[in-house]
Tab-separated table of C-alpha atoms and ligand atoms in Angstrom:
chain	number	residue	atom	x	y	z
D	342	MET	CA	-78.434	-56.903	45.846
D	343	LYS	CA	-80.444	-59.864	47.030
D	344	ILE	CA	-78.620	-62.724	48.677
D	345	PRO	CA	-79.717	-65.738	46.698
D	346	GLN	CA	-81.817	-67.915	48.942
D	347	ILE	CA	-82.289	-71.153	47.130
D	348	PRO	CA	-85.966	-72.093	47.266
D	349	GLU	CA	-86.711	-75.773	46.901
D	350	SER	CA	-88.335	-75.236	43.506
D	351	ASP	CA	-85.185	-73.594	42.217
D	352	VAL	CA	-82.561	-76.099	43.168
D	353	THR	CA	-82.223	-77.413	39.658
D	354	ASP	CA	-81.892	-73.960	38.167
D	355	GLU	CA	-78.815	-73.231	36.097
D	356	ALA	CA	-79.078	-69.636	37.360
D	357	VAL	CA	-78.435	-70.642	40.945
D	358	PHE	CA	-74.866	-71.396	40.019
D	359	LEU	CA	-74.548	-68.040	38.272
D	360	ASN	CA	-76.037	-66.112	41.196
D	361	ARG	CA	-73.461	-67.535	43.543
D	362	ARG	CA	-70.753	-66.774	41.096
D	363	SER	CA	-71.704	-63.185	40.294
D	364	LEU	CA	-72.012	-62.479	43.997
D	365	LEU	CA	-68.490	-63.700	44.427
D	366	ARG	CA	-67.324	-61.523	41.582
D	367	LEU	CA	-69.145	-58.449	42.908
D	368	GLY	CA	-67.476	-59.003	46.227
D	369	ALA	CA	-64.112	-59.255	44.566
D	370	THR	CA	-64.349	-56.327	42.162
D	371	ALA	CA	-66.594	-53.579	43.479
D	372	ALA	CA	-68.757	-54.610	45.904
D	373	ILE	CA	-85.791	-66.272	5.422
D	374	GLY	CA	-84.980	-62.499	5.717
D	375	ALA	CA	-88.212	-60.660	5.262
D	376	SER	CA	-90.007	-63.955	5.138
D	377	LEU	CA	-88.756	-64.995	8.543
D	378	ALA	CA	-89.202	-61.668	10.209
D	379	GLY	CA	-92.918	-61.859	10.897
D	380	CYS	CA	-93.829	-58.556	12.457
D	381	PRO	CA	-91.441	-57.974	15.318
D	382	ALA	CA	-93.167	-56.025	18.048
D	383	ALA	CA	-92.203	-52.371	17.972
D	384	ASN	CA	-91.610	-52.241	21.693
D	385	GLU	CA	-92.129	-54.196	24.850
D	386	ALA	CA	-95.484	-52.647	25.697
D	387	ASP	CA	-96.686	-53.712	22.292
D	388	ALA	CA	-95.351	-57.170	22.779
D	389	ALA	CA	-96.928	-57.384	26.209
D	390	SER	CA	-100.367	-56.336	25.008
D	391	LYS	CA	-100.269	-58.750	22.100
D	392	GLU	CA	-99.191	-61.434	24.489
D	393	ALA	CA	-102.032	-60.616	26.870
D	394	ALA	CA	-104.490	-60.841	24.000
D	395	GLY	CA	-103.047	-64.282	23.288
D	396	ALA	CA	-102.643	-63.368	19.633
D	397	SER	CA	-99.903	-64.953	17.594
D	398	ASP	CA	-98.683	-62.372	15.106
D	399	ARG	CA	-95.902	-64.607	13.937
D	400	ARG	CA	-95.848	-65.391	10.259
D	401	ARG	CA	-97.059	-68.823	9.246
D	402	LEU	CA	-94.393	-70.764	7.330
D	403	PRO	CA	-95.761	-72.122	4.059
D	404	ASN	CA	-94.842	-75.304	2.245
D	405	VAL	CA	-93.373	-77.210	5.180
D	406	ALA	CA	-92.761	-80.913	4.594
D	407	PRO	CA	-94.353	-83.080	7.297
D	408	ALA	CA	-91.985	-84.990	9.558
D	409	PRO	CA	-91.203	-88.544	8.485
D	410	PRO	CA	-91.944	-91.104	11.236
D	411	GLU	CA	-88.353	-91.350	12.485
D	412	PHE	CA	-88.385	-87.587	13.156
D	413	ARG	CA	-91.762	-87.427	14.864
D	414	VAL	CA	-92.306	-88.613	18.435
D	415	ASP	CA	-95.651	-90.145	19.108
D	416	GLU	CA	-96.486	-87.896	22.049
D	417	LYS	CA	-98.768	-84.947	22.545
D	418	PRO	CA	-96.941	-81.673	21.821
D	419	THR	CA	-96.576	-79.264	24.715
D	420	ARG	CA	-99.003	-76.338	24.586
D	421	GLU	CA	-97.521	-73.542	22.508
D	422	ARG	CA	-98.174	-71.085	25.325
D	423	ASP	CA	-96.019	-73.113	27.699
D	424	ALA	CA	-93.170	-73.578	25.220
D	425	THR	CA	-93.059	-69.861	24.419
D	426	ARG	CA	-93.548	-68.380	27.925
D	427	TYR	CA	-91.118	-70.453	29.962
D	428	ASN	CA	-87.667	-70.037	28.475
D	429	ASN	CA	-83.965	-70.034	29.099
D	430	PHE	CA	-82.336	-67.215	27.127
D	431	TYR	CA	-80.019	-65.442	29.539
D	432	GLU	CA	-79.301	-62.653	27.051
D	433	PHE	CA	-82.724	-61.359	28.132
D	434	GLY	CA	-82.499	-62.207	31.839
D	435	THR	CA	-82.249	-65.290	34.008
D	436	ASP	CA	-85.906	-65.548	35.047
D	437	LYS	CA	-87.940	-68.021	32.990
D	438	LYS	CA	-90.394	-65.237	32.110
D	439	ASP	CA	-87.751	-62.690	31.065
D	440	PRO	CA	-87.246	-63.855	27.474
D	441	ALA	CA	-90.952	-63.599	26.571
D	442	ARG	CA	-91.036	-60.155	28.183
D	443	HIS	CA	-87.904	-58.678	26.689
D	444	ALA	CA	-86.953	-60.497	23.484
D	445	GLY	CA	-89.424	-58.433	21.440
D	446	ARG	CA	-86.724	-55.814	21.050
D	447	LEU	CA	-84.364	-58.127	19.165
D	448	ARG	CA	-84.192	-57.198	15.467
D	449	THR	CA	-84.059	-60.430	13.511
D	450	GLU	CA	-83.965	-58.807	10.100
D	451	PRO	CA	-81.645	-58.396	8.327
D	452	TRP	CA	-79.686	-61.353	9.710
D	453	SER	CA	-76.477	-62.939	8.535
D	454	VAL	CA	-74.105	-65.582	9.804
D	455	VAL	CA	-70.307	-65.516	9.643
D	456	VAL	CA	-68.815	-68.843	8.540
D	457	ASP	CA	-65.105	-69.340	9.219
D	458	GLY	CA	-62.307	-71.648	10.331
D	459	GLU	CA	-61.559	-74.994	8.648
D	460	VAL	CA	-63.827	-74.482	5.666
D	461	ALA	CA	-63.378	-74.062	1.909
D	462	LYS	CA	-66.167	-71.491	1.579
D	463	PRO	CA	-65.940	-69.014	4.442
D	464	GLY	CA	-67.813	-65.722	4.419
D	465	ARG	CA	-70.760	-63.777	5.704
D	466	VAL	CA	-73.908	-65.551	4.610
D	467	PRO	CA	-77.351	-63.899	4.611
D	468	LEU	CA	-79.984	-65.962	6.376
D	469	GLU	CA	-81.996	-66.263	3.152
D	470	THR	CA	-79.035	-67.980	1.481
D	471	ILE	CA	-78.795	-70.464	4.306
D	472	LEU	CA	-82.468	-71.309	3.893
D	473	THR	CA	-83.239	-71.149	0.175
D	474	PRO	CA	-81.867	-74.326	-1.379
D	475	SER	CA	-83.750	-76.587	1.013
D	476	ARG	CA	-87.388	-77.152	1.736
D	477	LEU	CA	-88.321	-76.601	5.358
D	478	GLU	CA	-89.356	-79.673	7.341
D	479	GLU	CA	-91.316	-80.252	10.504
D	480	ARG	CA	-89.662	-82.272	13.271
D	481	ILE	CA	-91.592	-83.244	16.391
D	482	TYR	CA	-88.959	-83.803	19.063
D	483	ARG	CA	-88.634	-84.245	22.793
D	484	PHE	CA	-86.613	-81.460	24.397
D	485	ARG	CA	-85.013	-81.985	27.820
D	486	CYS	CA	-83.415	-79.173	29.828
D	487	VAL	CA	-80.621	-80.110	32.230
D	488	GLU	CA	-82.802	-78.485	34.936
D	489	THR	CA	-85.258	-81.451	34.559
D	490	TRP	CA	-88.168	-79.776	32.775
D	491	SER	CA	-89.000	-81.027	29.309
D	492	MET	CA	-91.381	-80.551	26.418
D	493	VAL	CA	-92.430	-81.927	23.031
D	494	VAL	CA	-92.162	-79.356	20.254
D	495	PRO	CA	-93.071	-79.325	16.553
D	496	TRP	CA	-90.022	-77.476	15.241
D	497	ILE	CA	-89.621	-76.302	11.649
D	498	GLY	CA	-86.183	-76.240	10.142
D	499	LEU	CA	-83.665	-77.981	7.979
D	500	PRO	CA	-81.042	-80.647	8.527
D	501	LEU	CA	-77.933	-79.065	10.025
D	502	GLY	CA	-75.706	-81.408	8.005
D	503	ASP	CA	-77.148	-80.185	4.680
D	504	VAL	CA	-76.346	-76.578	5.555
D	505	LEU	CA	-72.857	-77.284	6.910
D	506	ALA	CA	-71.904	-79.407	3.898
D	507	ARG	CA	-72.560	-76.468	1.577
D	508	PHE	CA	-69.712	-74.522	3.207
D	509	GLU	CA	-67.360	-77.439	2.454
D	510	PRO	CA	-65.599	-78.117	5.761
D	511	THR	CA	-61.963	-79.191	5.229
D	512	SER	CA	-60.656	-82.609	6.227
D	513	LYS	CA	-59.232	-80.978	9.372
D	514	ALA	CA	-62.664	-79.920	10.639
D	515	ARG	CA	-63.463	-82.229	13.574
D	516	PHE	CA	-65.752	-79.843	15.467
D	517	VAL	CA	-68.216	-77.102	14.644
D	518	SER	CA	-69.126	-74.326	17.031
D	519	PHE	CA	-71.751	-71.599	17.120
D	520	GLU	CA	-72.098	-68.165	18.687
D	521	THR	CA	-75.126	-66.103	19.620
D	522	LEU	CA	-75.371	-62.398	18.798
D	523	PHE	CA	-73.574	-60.098	21.238
D	524	ASP	CA	-75.404	-56.758	21.453
D	525	PRO	CA	-76.227	-55.463	24.941
D	526	GLU	CA	-78.441	-52.749	23.387
D	527	GLN	CA	-80.819	-55.401	22.146
D	528	MET	CA	-80.005	-58.030	24.718
D	529	PRO	CA	-80.156	-56.315	28.101
D	530	GLY	CA	-79.148	-59.469	29.966
D	531	GLN	CA	-75.697	-59.074	28.426
D	532	ARG	CA	-75.086	-55.931	30.466
D	533	ARG	CA	-74.405	-58.251	33.368
D	534	ARG	CA	-71.544	-60.599	32.846
D	535	VAL	CA	-73.370	-63.691	34.070
D	536	ILE	CA	-71.799	-65.546	31.152
D	537	ASP	CA	-68.636	-64.705	29.230
D	538	TRP	CA	-70.674	-63.466	26.244
D	539	PRO	CA	-71.309	-64.326	23.511
D	540	TYR	CA	-73.039	-67.622	24.365
D	541	ARG	CA	-71.103	-70.405	22.651
D	542	GLU	CA	-71.879	-74.029	21.895
D	543	GLY	CA	-70.346	-76.758	19.784
D	544	LEU	CA	-70.621	-80.291	18.472
D	545	ARG	CA	-68.336	-82.952	17.104
D	546	MET	CA	-68.717	-83.054	13.303
D	547	ASP	CA	-70.381	-86.475	13.286
D	548	GLU	CA	-72.948	-85.215	15.803
D	549	ALA	CA	-73.609	-82.149	13.686
D	550	MET	CA	-74.011	-84.228	10.524
D	551	HIS	CA	-76.454	-86.638	12.196
D	552	PRO	CA	-79.902	-86.414	10.548
D	553	LEU	CA	-81.604	-85.601	13.885
D	554	SER	CA	-79.633	-82.329	14.240
D	555	ILE	CA	-81.399	-79.337	12.748
D	556	PHE	CA	-81.277	-75.608	12.371
D	557	ALA	CA	-84.735	-74.491	13.474
D	558	VAL	CA	-86.395	-71.360	12.122
D	559	GLY	CA	-89.935	-72.026	13.274
D	560	MET	CA	-92.207	-73.861	15.720
D	561	TYR	CA	-95.930	-74.676	15.811
D	562	GLY	CA	-96.307	-73.809	12.130
D	563	ARG	CA	-94.928	-70.292	12.460
D	564	VAL	CA	-91.570	-68.498	12.569
D	565	LEU	CA	-89.733	-68.823	15.880
D	566	PRO	CA	-90.710	-66.306	18.527
D	567	ASN	CA	-87.647	-64.277	19.508
D	568	GLN	CA	-87.632	-65.814	22.978
D	569	ASN	CA	-87.172	-69.255	21.448
D	570	GLY	CA	-84.104	-68.180	19.489
D	571	ALA	CA	-85.217	-66.417	16.310
D	572	PRO	CA	-84.265	-66.252	13.591
D	573	LEU	CA	-81.963	-69.302	13.642
D	574	ARG	CA	-81.195	-71.787	16.414
D	575	LEU	CA	-79.789	-75.232	16.865
D	576	ILE	CA	-81.845	-78.246	17.955
D	577	VAL	CA	-79.988	-81.407	19.010
D	578	PRO	CA	-82.756	-83.471	20.613
D	579	TRP	CA	-80.649	-86.156	22.348
D	580	LYS	CA	-78.634	-83.559	24.287
D	581	TYR	CA	-79.555	-81.304	27.186
D	582	GLY	CA	-81.224	-78.082	26.088
D	583	PHE	CA	-78.243	-75.834	26.726
D	584	LYS	CA	-76.515	-77.292	23.639
D	585	SER	CA	-79.356	-75.898	21.476
D	586	ILE	CA	-77.926	-72.408	21.057
D	587	LYS	CA	-80.213	-69.562	19.977
D	588	SER	CA	-80.010	-66.569	17.610
D	589	ILE	CA	-76.838	-67.787	15.885
D	590	VAL	CA	-74.499	-65.323	14.137
D	591	ARG	CA	-71.357	-67.424	13.712
D	592	ILE	CA	-70.491	-70.952	12.595
D	593	HIS	CA	-66.859	-71.940	13.123
D	594	PHE	CA	-65.131	-75.172	12.062
D	595	SER	CA	-62.094	-76.330	14.008
D	596	GLU	CA	-59.683	-79.169	14.518
D	597	LYS	CA	-59.653	-78.741	18.296
D	598	ARG	CA	-62.607	-79.041	20.637
D	599	PRO	CA	-64.136	-75.574	21.012
D	600	HIS	CA	-64.792	-73.691	24.239
D	601	THR	CA	-68.482	-73.741	25.115
D	602	SER	CA	-70.238	-71.465	27.605
D	603	TRP	CA	-71.685	-73.812	30.218
D	604	ASN	CA	-68.793	-76.235	30.103
D	605	ASP	CA	-66.365	-73.340	30.657
D	606	LEU	CA	-68.438	-72.020	33.574
D	607	ALA	CA	-68.758	-75.301	35.459
D	608	PRO	CA	-67.089	-78.272	33.761
D	609	ASP	CA	-68.047	-80.692	36.526
D	610	GLU	CA	-71.730	-79.737	36.177
D	611	TYR	CA	-72.181	-79.272	32.422
D	612	GLY	CA	-70.242	-81.580	30.145
D	613	PHE	CA	-69.223	-80.842	26.579
D	614	TYR	CA	-71.212	-83.821	25.283
D	615	ALA	CA	-74.251	-83.251	27.515
D	616	ASN	CA	-76.085	-86.296	26.185
D	617	VAL	CA	-79.311	-86.796	28.125
D	618	ASN	CA	-78.479	-89.577	30.574
D	619	PRO	CA	-80.751	-90.607	33.454
D	620	GLU	CA	-77.869	-92.561	34.997
D	621	VAL	CA	-75.447	-89.690	35.380
D	622	ALA	CA	-76.685	-87.280	38.035
D	623	HIS	CA	-75.894	-83.602	37.914
D	624	PRO	CA	-73.766	-82.912	41.031
D	625	ARG	CA	-76.712	-81.033	42.575
D	626	TRP	CA	-79.708	-83.098	41.422
D	627	SER	CA	-80.762	-86.412	39.887
D	628	GLN	CA	-81.373	-86.658	36.145
D	629	ALA	CA	-83.491	-89.811	36.459
D	630	ARG	CA	-86.839	-88.030	36.082
D	631	GLU	CA	-88.291	-85.003	34.367
D	632	ARG	CA	-91.444	-82.897	34.330
D	633	ARG	CA	-93.144	-81.978	31.062
D	634	LEU	CA	-94.249	-78.349	30.951
D	635	GLY	CA	-97.987	-78.315	31.644
D	636	GLU	CA	-97.936	-81.652	33.484
D	637	PHE	CA	-97.836	-82.325	37.180
D	638	ARG	CA	-96.341	-85.759	37.632
D	639	LYS	CA	-92.766	-86.532	36.751
D	640	ARG	CA	-91.854	-89.235	34.269
D	641	PRO	CA	-88.653	-91.226	33.788
D	642	THR	CA	-85.957	-89.646	31.637
D	643	LEU	CA	-84.870	-91.832	28.731
D	644	PRO	CA	-81.250	-92.496	27.698
D	645	PHE	CA	-80.311	-90.061	24.917
D	646	ASN	CA	-83.749	-88.535	25.530
D	647	GLY	CA	-85.359	-91.486	23.759
D	648	TYR	CA	-83.119	-91.315	20.677
D	649	ALA	CA	-80.674	-94.074	21.703
D	650	ASP	CA	-81.493	-96.274	18.682
D	651	GLN	CA	-80.512	-93.445	16.395
D	652	VAL	CA	-77.462	-91.976	18.162
D	653	ALA	CA	-75.928	-94.399	20.684
D	654	SER	CA	-73.515	-95.702	18.024
D	655	LEU	CA	-71.875	-92.266	17.847
D	656	TYR	CA	-70.491	-92.922	21.338
D	657	ALA	CA	-69.738	-96.638	21.060
D	658	ASP	CA	-66.098	-96.280	22.116
D	659	MET	CA	-66.641	-93.682	24.838
D	660	ASP	CA	-67.147	-93.914	28.585
D	661	LEU	CA	-70.292	-91.805	28.947
D	662	ARG	CA	-69.816	-91.384	32.708
D	663	ARG	CA	-66.498	-89.701	32.159
D	664	ASN	CA	-67.465	-87.921	28.928
D	665	PHE	CA	-70.815	-86.717	30.244
U	1596	MTE	N1	-77.987	-67.937	23.281
U	1596	MTE	C1	-78.560	-68.747	24.172
U	1596	MTE	N2	-78.975	-69.957	23.779
U	1596	MTE	C2	-79.573	-70.789	24.675
U	1596	MTE	C3	-79.712	-70.405	26.033
U	1596	MTE	C4	-79.256	-69.108	26.412
U	1596	MTE	O1	-79.358	-68.689	27.578
U	1596	MTE	N3	-78.700	-68.308	25.454
U	1596	MTE	N4	-80.268	-71.285	26.944
U	1596	MTE	C5	-80.195	-72.716	26.596
U	1596	MTE	C6	-80.967	-73.555	27.511
U	1596	MTE	S1	-80.318	-73.817	29.043
U	1596	MTE	C7	-82.122	-74.173	27.127
U	1596	MTE	S2	-82.913	-75.288	28.121
U	1596	MTE	C8	-82.759	-73.846	25.830
U	1596	MTE	C9	-84.166	-73.365	26.061
U	1596	MTE	O2	-84.857	-73.234	24.864
U	1596	MTE	P1	-86.360	-72.712	24.866
U	1596	MTE	O3	-86.405	-71.439	25.616
U	1596	MTE	O4	-86.739	-72.589	23.429
U	1596	MTE	O5	-87.162	-73.778	25.570
U	1596	MTE	O6	-82.040	-72.861	25.087
U	1596	MTE	C10	-80.632	-72.965	25.159
U	1596	MTE	N5	-80.014	-71.999	24.249
U	1597	MO	MO1	-81.420	-75.688	29.922
């Protein structure tokens, strides 16, 4: 096992924390259904050769409503290649290139989501049912990882609030949480316990119901590539990227604040709220600036990732330095 040297370029990496931690543990213990499926690559070699050819075999999503102005940033989208080849999806490995290499083996069809907790209509819901009543919409959002890289992505999805409302949360539901698939056969990164799998994230109900929050099923006009969280992921653009949980199989409503993966791992480094905030530094690096994928120079990070006008009121009575 390699002792993790921390190269300068890696100091903002979420994985650095995990490497330290798993070393410690080692020391201690042993030394739209068919419509969304596109054509998943049969195996990794296949996926790799398609990737090398630069071909996108992902299915184009028809009949997508264009983003209204308040859901469309006026900035050049990141190149699709960059957004789909540089990922965080630890279920497939902790290197940024691992998800694009290995996520081809994830079967995204059939897919269903378990809905439970404080809700009038619990059950196991096929993905098609989640998607059918609404028309898909494009949303062009900034996306800011806590590690300080960022991008601008044309997502395709539907308002999270519309979907959640259909399950009829009870009056006790104050939070909603989400879980990613746990299946080490398909997700080889889960064979190492870098995280207490499954990956979990959660939001306060008012955050989830906010019109900026979406379930994404596509990007750049096509279904999501597996490495970006197919077939169903969260996008909450004013929060750090780790809140935007991928490949969701469970939606749970609760009265109490849920446990969430990164907050459980290192509560002083990754808050539950995780609102993008240039004024609150991560304990190991500043959050004042960020680098867009494909760009060289850094730019200032904006409060709430540039969505302050739309979301700051959600936190009017909170101390955002304490509740970071
Ligand atoms: N299940 C799961 N969801 C996840 C992650 C993960 O490792 N597993 N990484 C998060 C982090 S840290 C970021 S920055 C974004 C990255 O999304 P992208 O690869 O589409 O850019 O996904 C988030 N969702
Ligand atoms: Mo991230």
